[in-house]
Amino acid sequence: MNSPKKNAFPTLNNLKIIQSSYGQRINKCTHLVIKKDTKKIIDTRLLSQTSIEQAKQKFIANQERQRQMQKSLPPIMKRKEFHQRSVSVSAQKTSYSKYFYFVGEGNNHQLIKKLLDERSNWVQVKDPKSKKINFKWQETEKGYEYQTINQKEQPIQMLNHFEFHSEISDKFKLAVNFKVYCDKNRLNIYDYIPTTFAIECTNDNLKSELFQFISFYRQNCPQNKLSELDKTIKQYLFSYTTLYDTKVNHYPTLFGNENLWIFKPSNMNQGRGIHVVRSLQDVLDIQSKYQGGYKEKLLEVKRNEQNEIINKVVYLNTLVTEQFVIQKYIEKPFLIDGRKFDIRAYVLMTSNLQMYFYREGQLRLATEKFDAKVQSNYVHLTNNAIQYTHPEYGKSEEGNQYNFEQAQNLFKKDFRKEILVQIKNISYTTFQTVKHKINKNKRKNCFEIFGMDFIIDEQYTPWLIEVNTNPSLEVTSKLLDQLFPRMINDAFKITIDLVFPQDEPNCNYPLMNYKDDENLWDSMGYLQS
C-alpha cells in the first residue's frame, strides 16, 4: 500500500486506509483524531489544522523508522530460493560419501572386491600408496603405515590388521603370552592348550628352554623308548630334572604309546614347516636344518569341475627360523569315520577391543584313516591346504568338510551347547593374554578376523592348537562358497559400514536357515583391563 502523498492532508477516508494497513502502529496518531466512547465519535471537521499536521508528521516518522529497522534485518528468502538452498546442502553431504579402497592380491581377494563394489559409493584404487584410500585389505600388514593413519590432514582410513597381531598369530609368541598370563592369574594352562615349549635358538636361555623340554619329554617317555632317549641326551651332554609335573596326569588324551610331538616354525601357516616328531633326535635334526635353511617341497594341484587333479607343481622353498615351538601331540583324538579332524572357528576383534565369535564355522577332516604309528601329513595334519593335494580329497564328503549344523549329529554331546561354548570361552581367554599388546598404541579404525584351530580329544575336550591371521578364504566346497561371503559381509556391517555410512547393499548372502538381515557375529564383550 502506498504512503499518503507528501502535501496532502489526511482525510477520514485516508486515516481509515492507513489504520487498516498498519494496524496498531497508527493507534498513537489516530487517538489525536478519533476518540471512542460509549456515545459518539468526534467529527474530524472539528479538529484544528495543527492537530492533523502533527498526526501526519508522527506517522511519517514511524514509517521511516520501520524502513530502517527492516534494512538491518537479514533478507527473507523467497520460497523458490529456499528450495535451492536445501538441494545445495544435500549435495554437500553426498560429496563426502564417495570412499576409496585398496585390495591386495591373494587369498580370494576377488571376494573382498565384490563385497565392496556392491556397497554404494566405494571406488577401487590400484595404487596402495594413494593418500585418498579409506580402507585397505591385504593378506599381511606389509606397507601399512600405522603411525600416520587417521591424522587430521588425511582422510579416515581403516585397516584389516592390527599392528601387533603377531603377539597372538605367531606360534612362539602365543605360547609365551599364554604361559605368562596363566602364571600371573593362577590359571591352569592345560585348560586351554596342550603342553608347549617355546624355543629361540638365538636366546641366551636356549639351554634352559631345552632343559625344560627334555625334562618333560623324558618324564613322559614310554619305557620301551627310554634307553634310546638317554643315549641322545648323553651324546649332546644335555641335562634334565626328575621333578614330575603332576598336573599332566589329569590329561591322559595327550599321551599314548608313541610320545608324539609337533614341531612348528613360529611364523608359518597352512601347515607349512610342521613336522610330527617321534624322538628327541628328530627334534634336534629339524631344528638344525631350519637354522641352516630348511629345503621345503611345496605341492600345488589344480582340479577340474569333477574334483579330479589335472595338474601338479612342486615348489622348492628355503625356510629359515630361529624361533619354533614344540607342542605335545594329542594322541587320543576324537575321530569321525576313523579320521582325525580339527575345528576352524572365527573371531573378530575391533580397535576398541570388542570381541565377536562367528556362529558358524567348519570341521576339516583328514583324508586318510588315523594311525599314530603312520608317518604321513595326510593322517596327522588336517589343514585344507595339505589335504587338498591328496588324490582322494573330497571323495567321502565335499571338501573334506562338515558345517556346525552337521556336527550336531556327529557327537554324542550337544555340539553347540557344550563343545562350541567351550571353544568360545577359550577363544576369549586367548585374546585376554594379549589385551595390552595387540593394540598397545591404541590405533583407531583397525579390525581383524582370526581363524582359531581346535582339536577335540576322545573325552570331548577342545584344545586350542593355534591362531591364524589372514585365515584362508579360498572356496573348495559349497559350504565355504556360502560361509565366506556371509561371514565377511557381516563383519563389514559392524566395522567399515559404521565408519563410512551408506545405503544397505542390495545383495544378500543366504547361509543355512538364517535370515538375510541377521548378523551372525555374536559379541563376546570387551577384553577386560
Short mmCIF file of C-alpha atoms in Angstrom, two decimals:
data_model
loop_
_atom_site.label_atom_id
_atom_site.label_comp_id
_atom_site.label_asym_id
_atom_site.label_seq_id
_atom_site.Cartn_x
_atom_site.Cartn_y
_atom_site.Cartn_z
CA MET A 1 0.00 0.00 0.00
CA ASN A 2 1.43 3.38 -0.98
CA SER A 3 2.01 6.12 1.63
CA PRO A 4 -0.08 9.31 1.53
CA LYS A 5 1.10 11.98 -0.91
CA LYS A 6 3.62 14.40 0.51
CA ASN A 7 1.45 17.57 0.59
CA ALA A 8 -1.98 16.03 1.12
CA PHE A 9 -3.78 16.40 4.43
CA PRO A 10 -5.25 13.20 5.87
CA THR A 11 -8.99 12.89 5.45
CA LEU A 12 -11.24 10.49 7.32
CA ASN A 13 -11.01 8.01 4.42
CA ASN A 14 -7.20 8.29 4.32
CA LEU A 15 -6.94 7.64 8.03
CA LYS A 16 -9.11 4.55 7.74
CA ILE A 17 -6.87 3.19 4.94
CA ILE A 18 -3.73 3.88 6.97
CA GLN A 19 -5.17 2.18 10.02
CA SER A 20 -6.18 -0.92 8.10
CA SER A 21 -2.69 -1.19 6.54
CA TYR A 22 -0.53 -0.78 9.63
CA GLY A 23 -2.80 -1.98 12.44
CA GLN A 24 -1.72 -0.84 15.84
CA ARG A 25 1.14 1.32 14.57
CA ILE A 26 -1.39 4.07 13.68
CA ASN A 27 -3.12 3.95 17.03
CA LYS A 28 -0.73 6.51 18.54
CA CYS A 29 -1.66 9.05 15.89
CA THR A 30 -5.32 8.22 15.43
CA HIS A 31 -6.09 8.88 19.05
CA LEU A 32 -5.45 12.54 18.22
CA VAL A 33 -8.10 12.33 15.51
CA ILE A 34 -10.56 9.70 16.61
CA LYS A 35 -11.87 9.32 20.13
CA LYS A 36 -14.16 6.47 21.02
CA ASP A 37 -16.51 6.38 23.95
CA THR A 38 -19.77 4.78 24.60
CA LYS A 39 -21.78 7.58 22.97
CA LYS A 40 -20.10 9.27 19.94
CA ILE A 41 -17.14 9.74 17.56
CA ILE A 42 -15.66 13.26 17.20
CA ASP A 43 -16.01 14.63 13.65
CA THR A 44 -12.62 15.40 12.02
CA ARG A 45 -14.04 18.67 10.74
CA LEU A 46 -13.90 19.98 14.33
CA LEU A 47 -10.13 19.22 14.59
CA SER A 48 -7.72 22.04 14.05
CA GLN A 49 -5.27 22.00 11.12
CA THR A 50 -2.35 21.90 13.60
CA SER A 51 -3.50 18.62 15.18
CA ILE A 52 -3.87 16.97 11.81
CA GLU A 53 -0.40 18.13 10.72
CA GLN A 54 1.12 16.70 13.91
CA ALA A 55 -0.53 13.36 13.32
CA LYS A 56 0.76 13.29 9.77
CA GLN A 57 4.38 14.01 10.77
CA LYS A 58 4.29 11.40 13.53
CA PHE A 59 3.04 8.74 11.11
CA ILE A 60 5.73 9.57 8.54
CA ALA A 61 8.44 9.36 11.23
CA ASN A 62 7.19 5.94 12.39
CA GLN A 63 7.13 4.70 8.81
CA GLU A 64 10.73 5.84 8.20
CA ARG A 65 11.91 4.17 11.43
CA GLN A 66 10.25 0.91 10.34
CA ARG A 67 12.06 1.01 6.98
CA GLN A 68 15.42 1.46 8.72
CA MET A 69 14.75 -1.47 11.02
CA GLN A 70 13.81 -3.64 8.05
CA LYS A 71 17.09 -2.83 6.30
CA SER A 72 19.10 -4.00 9.34
CA LEU A 73 17.48 -7.48 9.28
CA PRO A 74 18.68 -10.35 7.02
CA PRO A 75 16.63 -10.75 3.85
CA ILE A 76 13.68 -13.10 3.93
CA MET A 77 14.10 -16.00 1.50
CA LYS A 78 11.55 -16.46 -1.16
CA ARG A 79 10.09 -19.96 -1.41
CA LYS A 80 12.00 -20.66 -4.61
CA GLU A 81 15.33 -19.64 -3.08
CA PHE A 82 14.70 -21.82 -0.02
CA HIS A 83 14.33 -24.96 -2.11
CA GLN A 84 17.55 -24.20 -3.96
CA ARG A 85 19.42 -23.87 -0.67
CA SER A 86 18.06 -27.23 0.51
CA VAL A 87 19.28 -29.03 -2.62
CA SER A 88 22.71 -27.47 -2.19
CA VAL A 89 23.06 -28.81 1.39
CA SER A 90 22.06 -32.30 0.32
CA ALA A 91 24.66 -32.33 -2.45
CA GLN A 92 27.33 -31.33 0.02
CA LYS A 93 26.59 -34.38 2.18
CA THR A 94 26.75 -36.82 -0.71
CA SER A 95 30.11 -35.42 -1.76
CA TYR A 96 31.59 -36.97 1.43
CA SER A 97 30.07 -40.39 0.76
CA LYS A 98 32.45 -41.47 -2.01
CA TYR A 99 35.02 -43.81 -0.46
CA PHE A 100 38.15 -45.40 -1.87
CA TYR A 101 39.51 -48.87 -1.18
CA PHE A 102 42.60 -50.90 -1.99
CA VAL A 103 42.58 -54.72 -2.01
CA GLY A 104 45.85 -56.62 -2.26
CA GLU A 105 46.00 -59.80 -4.31
CA GLY A 106 45.82 -63.29 -2.84
CA ASN A 107 43.57 -65.38 -0.61
CA ASN A 108 40.44 -64.92 -2.75
CA HIS A 109 40.80 -61.15 -2.90
CA GLN A 110 38.08 -61.18 -5.59
CA LEU A 111 35.53 -61.84 -2.85
CA ILE A 112 36.57 -58.72 -0.90
CA LYS A 113 36.41 -56.62 -4.07
CA LYS A 114 32.94 -57.97 -4.88
CA LEU A 115 31.58 -57.16 -1.41
CA LEU A 116 32.94 -53.60 -1.55
CA ASP A 117 31.74 -52.97 -5.11
CA GLU A 118 28.23 -53.92 -4.05
CA ARG A 119 28.28 -51.14 -1.47
CA SER A 120 27.29 -47.71 -2.71
CA ASN A 121 29.97 -45.08 -3.34
CA TRP A 122 33.00 -47.34 -2.93
CA VAL A 123 35.66 -46.91 -5.63
CA GLN A 124 38.71 -49.13 -6.13
CA VAL A 125 42.21 -47.64 -6.09
CA LYS A 126 45.06 -49.57 -7.69
CA ASP A 127 47.92 -47.68 -6.03
CA PRO A 128 48.43 -48.86 -2.41
CA LYS A 129 50.33 -45.64 -1.62
CA SER A 130 47.44 -43.35 -2.61
CA LYS A 131 46.66 -40.78 0.08
CA LYS A 132 42.91 -40.91 -0.51
CA ILE A 133 42.42 -44.56 0.44
CA ASN A 134 39.75 -45.08 3.13
CA PHE A 135 40.04 -48.85 3.52
CA LYS A 136 42.86 -51.32 2.92
CA TRP A 137 42.55 -55.11 2.83
CA GLN A 138 45.70 -57.19 2.38
CA GLU A 139 46.98 -60.65 3.27
CA THR A 140 49.60 -59.09 5.54
CA GLU A 141 50.15 -55.70 7.15
CA LYS A 142 53.17 -55.05 4.91
CA GLY A 143 53.12 -51.42 3.82
CA TYR A 144 50.60 -50.32 6.45
CA GLU A 145 51.77 -47.02 7.96
CA TYR A 146 50.08 -47.24 11.35
CA GLN A 147 51.87 -44.19 12.71
CA THR A 148 50.28 -41.90 10.12
CA ILE A 149 46.76 -43.26 9.77
CA ASN A 150 43.88 -41.04 10.81
CA GLN A 151 45.93 -37.89 11.14
CA LYS A 152 43.88 -34.71 10.87
CA GLU A 153 45.18 -33.74 7.45
CA GLN A 154 44.42 -37.18 5.96
CA PRO A 155 41.11 -38.93 5.20
CA ILE A 156 39.78 -41.51 7.67
CA GLN A 157 41.36 -44.89 6.95
CA MET A 158 40.58 -48.43 8.15
CA LEU A 159 42.94 -51.42 8.05
CA ASN A 160 42.22 -55.15 8.28
CA HIS A 161 45.20 -56.00 10.51
CA PHE A 162 46.34 -54.92 13.94
CA GLU A 163 49.82 -53.52 14.24
CA PHE A 164 50.92 -56.24 16.68
CA HIS A 165 48.67 -59.16 15.70
CA SER A 166 51.77 -61.37 15.73
CA GLU A 167 51.53 -61.37 19.53
CA ILE A 168 48.78 -63.94 19.05
CA SER A 169 49.18 -65.24 15.48
CA ASP A 170 52.87 -66.08 15.89
CA LYS A 171 53.10 -69.55 17.42
CA PHE A 172 56.15 -68.70 19.53
CA LYS A 173 54.62 -65.51 20.97
CA LEU A 174 51.25 -67.18 21.56
CA ALA A 175 52.91 -69.85 23.70
CA VAL A 176 54.92 -67.29 25.67
CA ASN A 177 51.97 -64.95 26.24
CA PHE A 178 49.70 -67.80 27.31
CA LYS A 179 52.18 -69.07 29.88
CA VAL A 180 52.79 -65.59 31.33
CA TYR A 181 49.06 -64.86 31.54
CA CYS A 182 48.20 -68.19 33.20
CA ASP A 183 51.04 -67.91 35.70
CA LYS A 184 50.05 -64.34 36.61
CA ASN A 185 46.37 -65.18 37.02
CA ARG A 186 46.91 -68.62 38.58
CA LEU A 187 45.12 -70.42 35.74
CA ASN A 188 45.78 -73.98 34.64
CA ILE A 189 47.28 -73.71 31.17
CA TYR A 190 46.14 -77.28 30.42
CA ASP A 191 42.57 -75.98 30.35
CA TYR A 192 43.42 -74.19 27.09
CA ILE A 193 46.41 -75.56 25.16
CA PRO A 194 48.50 -78.74 25.14
CA THR A 195 51.94 -78.70 26.73
CA THR A 196 54.04 -76.31 24.65
CA PHE A 197 57.67 -75.24 24.79
CA ALA A 198 58.75 -72.04 23.05
CA ILE A 199 62.41 -72.23 21.99
CA GLU A 200 64.54 -69.48 20.50
CA CYS A 201 67.91 -70.51 19.11
CA THR A 202 69.49 -67.06 19.45
CA ASN A 203 68.29 -66.64 23.00
CA ASP A 204 70.71 -66.84 25.90
CA ASN A 205 68.08 -69.02 27.58
CA LEU A 206 68.27 -71.70 24.86
CA LYS A 207 69.89 -74.24 27.19
CA SER A 208 67.31 -73.51 29.86
CA GLU A 209 64.42 -73.92 27.38
CA LEU A 210 65.82 -77.18 26.05
CA PHE A 211 66.41 -78.32 29.63
CA GLN A 212 62.72 -77.85 30.44
CA PHE A 213 61.58 -79.63 27.28
CA ILE A 214 63.94 -82.57 27.67
CA SER A 215 62.97 -82.97 31.31
CA PHE A 216 59.27 -83.10 30.46
CA TYR A 217 59.89 -85.27 27.42
CA ARG A 218 61.81 -87.85 29.43
CA GLN A 219 59.25 -87.91 32.24
CA ASN A 220 56.52 -88.95 29.79
CA CYS A 221 58.57 -91.14 27.52
CA PRO A 222 57.32 -94.76 27.16
CA GLN A 223 59.58 -97.27 28.83
CA ASN A 224 60.40 -99.04 25.58
CA LYS A 225 61.91 -95.80 24.19
CA LEU A 226 63.69 -94.59 27.29
CA SER A 227 67.07 -96.19 26.62
CA GLU A 228 67.28 -94.65 23.14
CA LEU A 229 66.36 -91.25 24.58
CA ASP A 230 69.04 -91.44 27.25
CA LYS A 231 71.68 -92.17 24.60
CA THR A 232 70.75 -88.98 22.76
CA ILE A 233 70.78 -86.95 25.97
CA LYS A 234 74.22 -88.28 26.83
CA GLN A 235 75.54 -87.67 23.30
CA TYR A 236 74.60 -83.98 23.39
CA LEU A 237 75.55 -83.54 27.03
CA PHE A 238 72.01 -82.43 27.89
CA SER A 239 70.87 -82.26 31.48
CA TYR A 240 67.37 -82.74 32.86
CA THR A 241 65.40 -82.82 36.08
CA THR A 242 63.39 -85.66 37.54
CA LEU A 243 60.82 -83.34 39.12
CA TYR A 244 57.44 -84.54 37.92
CA ASP A 245 54.62 -82.35 36.64
CA THR A 246 51.66 -83.99 38.38
CA LYS A 247 49.05 -81.85 36.59
CA VAL A 248 49.71 -83.73 33.37
CA ASN A 249 48.25 -86.91 34.88
CA HIS A 250 44.79 -85.39 34.58
CA TYR A 251 45.06 -85.20 30.78
CA PRO A 252 45.59 -88.77 29.57
CA THR A 253 44.48 -87.99 25.98
CA LEU A 254 47.78 -86.18 25.43
CA PHE A 255 49.78 -89.37 25.85
CA GLY A 256 49.81 -92.73 24.17
CA ASN A 257 52.48 -95.23 23.31
CA GLU A 258 54.26 -93.10 20.71
CA ASN A 259 55.18 -89.95 22.66
CA LEU A 260 54.41 -87.84 19.58
CA TRP A 261 55.19 -84.13 19.40
CA ILE A 262 54.56 -81.38 16.86
CA PHE A 263 57.47 -79.21 15.69
CA LYS A 264 56.25 -75.82 14.40
CA PRO A 265 58.19 -72.85 12.99
CA SER A 266 56.88 -69.70 14.59
CA ASN A 267 55.76 -67.72 11.55
CA MET A 268 54.35 -70.21 9.02
CA ASN A 269 50.75 -71.02 8.11
CA GLN A 270 48.68 -73.56 6.16
CA GLY A 271 50.65 -76.41 7.71
CA ARG A 272 53.95 -75.33 6.17
CA GLY A 273 57.08 -76.39 8.01
CA ILE A 274 55.17 -78.53 10.54
CA HIS A 275 56.60 -81.92 11.47
CA VAL A 276 55.30 -84.75 13.62
CA VAL A 277 58.34 -85.91 15.61
CA ARG A 278 58.83 -89.19 17.43
CA SER A 279 62.18 -88.77 19.13
CA LEU A 280 64.46 -86.17 20.62
CA GLN A 281 66.86 -86.79 17.76
CA ASP A 282 64.14 -85.80 15.26
CA VAL A 283 63.67 -82.52 17.10
CA LEU A 284 67.39 -81.73 17.10
CA ASP A 285 67.84 -82.64 13.42
CA ILE A 286 64.92 -80.50 12.23
CA GLN A 287 65.93 -77.58 14.41
CA SER A 288 69.43 -77.71 12.96
CA LYS A 289 68.09 -77.77 9.38
CA TYR A 290 65.99 -74.67 9.98
CA GLN A 291 68.95 -72.71 11.26
CA GLY A 292 70.89 -73.51 8.10
CA GLY A 293 67.88 -73.12 5.78
CA TYR A 294 65.30 -75.89 5.54
CA LYS A 295 64.52 -77.00 1.97
CA GLU A 296 60.75 -77.32 1.77
CA LYS A 297 58.89 -79.11 -1.01
CA LEU A 298 55.55 -77.42 -1.57
CA LEU A 299 52.97 -79.27 -3.68
CA GLU A 300 50.27 -77.37 -5.55
CA VAL A 301 47.49 -79.05 -7.52
CA LYS A 302 44.74 -77.91 -9.87
CA ARG A 303 41.40 -79.69 -10.09
CA ASN A 304 38.65 -79.74 -12.70
CA GLU A 305 34.90 -79.46 -12.09
CA GLN A 306 34.74 -83.17 -11.29
CA ASN A 307 37.31 -82.58 -8.49
CA GLU A 308 39.96 -84.56 -10.37
CA ILE A 309 43.60 -83.48 -10.18
CA ILE A 310 44.67 -82.25 -13.61
CA ASN A 311 48.00 -80.64 -12.74
CA LYS A 312 50.70 -80.92 -10.08
CA VAL A 313 53.50 -78.45 -9.41
CA VAL A 314 56.26 -78.85 -6.83
CA TYR A 315 57.92 -75.72 -5.49
CA LEU A 316 61.15 -75.64 -3.54
CA ASN A 317 61.34 -73.06 -0.77
CA THR A 318 64.03 -72.36 1.78
CA LEU A 319 62.65 -71.76 5.25
CA VAL A 320 64.76 -70.17 7.96
CA THR A 321 63.64 -69.53 11.50
CA GLU A 322 65.27 -69.00 14.86
CA GLN A 323 62.04 -69.43 16.82
CA PHE A 324 59.87 -72.51 17.00
CA VAL A 325 57.55 -74.35 19.33
CA ILE A 326 57.42 -77.98 20.33
CA GLN A 327 53.87 -78.92 21.27
CA LYS A 328 52.50 -82.16 22.64
CA TYR A 329 50.55 -84.10 20.03
CA ILE A 330 47.09 -85.20 21.20
CA GLU A 331 47.50 -88.93 20.77
CA LYS A 332 43.87 -89.80 21.54
CA PRO A 333 41.76 -87.51 19.37
CA PHE A 334 38.05 -87.85 18.74
CA LEU A 335 37.60 -89.38 15.29
CA ILE A 336 34.93 -89.06 12.61
CA ASP A 337 34.68 -92.14 10.43
CA GLY A 338 38.08 -93.18 11.79
CA ARG A 339 39.71 -89.94 10.66
CA LYS A 340 41.22 -87.07 12.57
CA PHE A 341 39.72 -83.58 12.19
CA ASP A 342 40.02 -80.08 13.56
CA ILE A 343 37.51 -77.27 14.08
CA ARG A 344 38.05 -73.90 12.43
CA ALA A 345 36.21 -71.15 14.28
CA TYR A 346 36.35 -67.42 13.54
CA VAL A 347 36.89 -64.48 15.87
CA LEU A 348 36.63 -60.77 15.02
CA MET A 349 38.38 -58.09 17.05
CA THR A 350 37.83 -54.32 16.71
CA SER A 351 40.14 -51.47 17.71
CA ASN A 352 38.22 -50.83 20.94
CA LEU A 353 39.00 -54.45 21.95
CA GLN A 354 35.46 -55.71 21.42
CA MET A 355 35.38 -59.41 20.60
CA TYR A 356 32.97 -61.28 18.32
CA PHE A 357 32.56 -65.01 17.68
CA TYR A 358 31.05 -66.21 14.42
CA ARG A 359 28.16 -68.56 14.86
CA GLU A 360 29.22 -70.89 12.04
CA GLY A 361 32.49 -72.49 11.00
CA GLN A 362 33.78 -75.79 9.67
CA LEU A 363 35.09 -79.19 10.65
CA ARG A 364 38.10 -80.11 8.48
CA LEU A 365 38.80 -83.81 8.09
CA ALA A 366 41.92 -85.75 7.17
CA THR A 367 41.72 -87.88 4.06
CA GLU A 368 43.44 -90.98 5.46
CA LYS A 369 42.44 -93.06 8.49
CA PHE A 370 44.09 -92.19 11.79
CA ASP A 371 47.00 -94.30 12.95
CA ALA A 372 49.52 -92.80 15.38
CA LYS A 373 52.23 -95.09 14.06
CA VAL A 374 51.91 -93.89 10.46
CA GLN A 375 54.20 -91.05 9.37
CA SER A 376 52.00 -89.08 6.95
CA ASN A 377 50.77 -85.49 6.94
CA TYR A 378 47.54 -86.74 5.32
CA VAL A 379 46.88 -88.57 8.59
CA HIS A 380 48.00 -86.02 11.16
CA LEU A 381 47.60 -82.52 9.67
CA THR A 382 44.05 -81.50 8.82
CA ASN A 383 44.81 -78.16 7.17
CA ASN A 384 42.79 -77.80 4.00
CA ALA A 385 45.88 -76.66 2.07
CA ILE A 386 47.54 -80.02 2.79
CA GLN A 387 44.53 -82.31 2.34
CA TYR A 388 43.57 -80.61 -0.94
CA THR A 389 46.60 -82.21 -2.64
CA HIS A 390 45.51 -85.78 -1.80
CA PRO A 391 44.04 -87.74 -4.75
CA GLU A 392 41.07 -88.87 -2.62
CA TYR A 393 40.27 -85.39 -1.30
CA GLY A 394 36.54 -84.72 -1.26
CA LYS A 395 35.50 -88.30 -2.03
CA SER A 396 33.93 -89.03 1.38
CA GLU A 397 32.37 -85.59 1.89
CA GLU A 398 32.60 -82.48 -0.26
CA GLY A 399 35.78 -80.60 0.52
CA ASN A 400 36.53 -82.91 3.48
CA GLN A 401 34.29 -80.55 5.48
CA TYR A 402 31.22 -80.50 7.70
CA ASN A 403 29.38 -77.43 8.95
CA PHE A 404 28.42 -76.86 12.57
CA GLU A 405 24.84 -77.98 12.00
CA GLN A 406 26.03 -81.33 10.65
CA ALA A 407 28.35 -81.62 13.66
CA GLN A 408 25.27 -81.84 15.87
CA ASN A 409 24.76 -85.40 14.58
CA LEU A 410 28.41 -86.43 14.83
CA PHE A 411 28.87 -86.08 18.60
CA LYS A 412 27.17 -87.80 21.48
CA LYS A 413 27.15 -84.44 23.24
CA ASP A 414 25.32 -81.32 22.09
CA PHE A 415 27.91 -79.71 19.83
CA ARG A 416 26.62 -76.14 20.11
CA LYS A 417 25.67 -76.06 23.78
CA GLU A 418 28.65 -77.95 25.16
CA ILE A 419 31.61 -78.14 22.79
CA LEU A 420 31.17 -74.84 20.93
CA VAL A 421 30.55 -72.96 24.18
CA GLN A 422 33.92 -74.19 25.47
CA ILE A 423 35.60 -73.15 22.22
CA LYS A 424 34.06 -69.70 22.55
CA ASN A 425 35.33 -69.32 26.14
CA ILE A 426 38.84 -70.49 25.25
CA SER A 427 38.89 -68.04 22.33
CA TYR A 428 38.01 -65.13 24.59
CA THR A 429 40.70 -66.08 27.14
CA THR A 430 43.25 -66.42 24.35
CA PHE A 431 42.81 -62.76 23.41
CA GLN A 432 42.88 -61.77 27.06
CA THR A 433 46.51 -62.90 27.08
CA VAL A 434 47.45 -60.10 24.64
CA LYS A 435 44.99 -57.35 25.63
CA HIS A 436 47.82 -54.93 26.46
CA LYS A 437 49.94 -55.82 23.44
CA ILE A 438 47.87 -56.33 20.29
CA ASN A 439 46.83 -52.66 20.04
CA LYS A 440 49.18 -51.10 22.56
CA ASN A 441 49.41 -47.82 20.61
CA LYS A 442 45.59 -47.59 20.56
CA ARG A 443 45.31 -47.19 16.80
CA LYS A 444 41.77 -46.36 15.74
CA ASN A 445 39.79 -47.99 12.93
CA CYS A 446 41.60 -51.32 12.82
CA PHE A 447 39.89 -54.69 12.90
CA GLU A 448 40.91 -58.24 12.14
CA ILE A 449 39.36 -61.65 11.54
CA PHE A 450 41.28 -64.57 13.06
CA GLY A 451 40.97 -68.29 12.40
CA MET A 452 41.02 -70.38 15.60
CA ASP A 453 42.00 -74.05 15.25
CA PHE A 454 40.91 -76.63 17.82
CA ILE A 455 41.35 -80.38 18.25
CA ILE A 456 38.71 -82.38 20.14
CA ASP A 457 40.03 -85.35 22.13
CA GLU A 458 38.16 -88.59 22.79
CA GLN A 459 36.78 -87.11 26.04
CA TYR A 460 35.18 -84.24 24.07
CA THR A 461 37.66 -81.71 25.41
CA PRO A 462 38.63 -78.91 22.98
CA TRP A 463 42.30 -77.88 22.79
CA LEU A 464 43.49 -74.68 21.11
CA ILE A 465 46.20 -75.53 18.61
CA GLU A 466 46.92 -72.16 17.00
CA VAL A 467 45.55 -68.76 15.98
CA ASN A 468 45.79 -67.66 12.35
CA THR A 469 45.91 -64.18 10.91
CA ASN A 470 44.58 -63.96 7.34
CA PRO A 471 42.60 -67.23 7.58
CA SER A 472 42.03 -68.88 4.22
CA LEU A 473 39.06 -67.61 2.19
CA GLU A 474 39.67 -69.94 -0.74
CA VAL A 475 36.48 -71.75 -1.74
CA THR A 476 36.79 -75.54 -2.11
CA SER A 477 33.19 -76.56 -1.38
CA LYS A 478 29.58 -75.35 -1.44
CA LEU A 479 29.83 -74.91 2.33
CA LEU A 480 32.65 -72.38 2.00
CA ASP A 481 31.00 -70.75 -1.02
CA GLN A 482 28.15 -69.74 1.29
CA LEU A 483 30.09 -69.29 4.54
CA PHE A 484 32.82 -66.87 3.45
CA PRO A 485 30.72 -64.18 1.67
CA ARG A 486 28.22 -64.10 4.52
CA MET A 487 30.93 -64.01 7.20
CA ILE A 488 32.92 -61.17 5.60
CA ASN A 489 29.78 -59.20 4.71
CA ASP A 490 28.53 -59.50 8.30
CA ALA A 491 31.95 -58.32 9.51
CA PHE A 492 31.84 -55.28 7.22
CA LYS A 493 28.44 -54.32 8.64
CA ILE A 494 29.90 -53.85 12.13
CA THR A 495 33.18 -52.30 11.02
CA ILE A 496 33.54 -50.27 7.81
CA ASP A 497 29.79 -49.65 7.39
CA LEU A 498 29.69 -47.90 10.77
CA VAL A 499 32.59 -45.59 9.91
CA PHE A 500 31.52 -44.94 6.31
CA PRO A 501 27.70 -44.65 6.36
CA GLN A 502 25.82 -45.67 3.24
CA ASP A 503 22.73 -47.40 2.00
CA GLU A 504 22.35 -51.09 2.70
CA PRO A 505 23.85 -53.28 -0.04
CA ASN A 506 21.26 -54.74 -2.35
CA CYS A 507 22.76 -58.23 -2.27
CA ASN A 508 22.05 -60.86 0.38
CA TYR A 509 24.15 -63.89 1.19
CA PRO A 510 21.96 -66.80 2.31
CA LEU A 511 23.52 -69.19 4.82
CA MET A 512 21.71 -72.26 6.07
CA ASN A 513 18.40 -71.27 7.71
CA TYR A 514 19.44 -67.82 8.94
CA LYS A 515 17.56 -64.67 7.97
CA ASP A 516 19.31 -62.50 5.41
CA ASP A 517 19.40 -59.48 7.75
CA GLU A 518 20.67 -61.46 10.76
CA ASN A 519 24.27 -60.70 11.70
CA LEU A 520 25.97 -63.90 12.87
CA TRP A 521 28.88 -62.22 14.67
CA ASP A 522 27.92 -62.72 18.33
CA SER A 523 29.53 -60.24 20.71
CA MET A 524 31.65 -61.73 23.49
CA GLY A 525 32.06 -58.32 25.12
CA TYR A 526 35.22 -56.28 25.57
CA LEU A 527 38.58 -57.52 26.77
CA GLN A 528 38.87 -56.82 30.49
CA SER A 529 41.64 -54.50 31.61
#
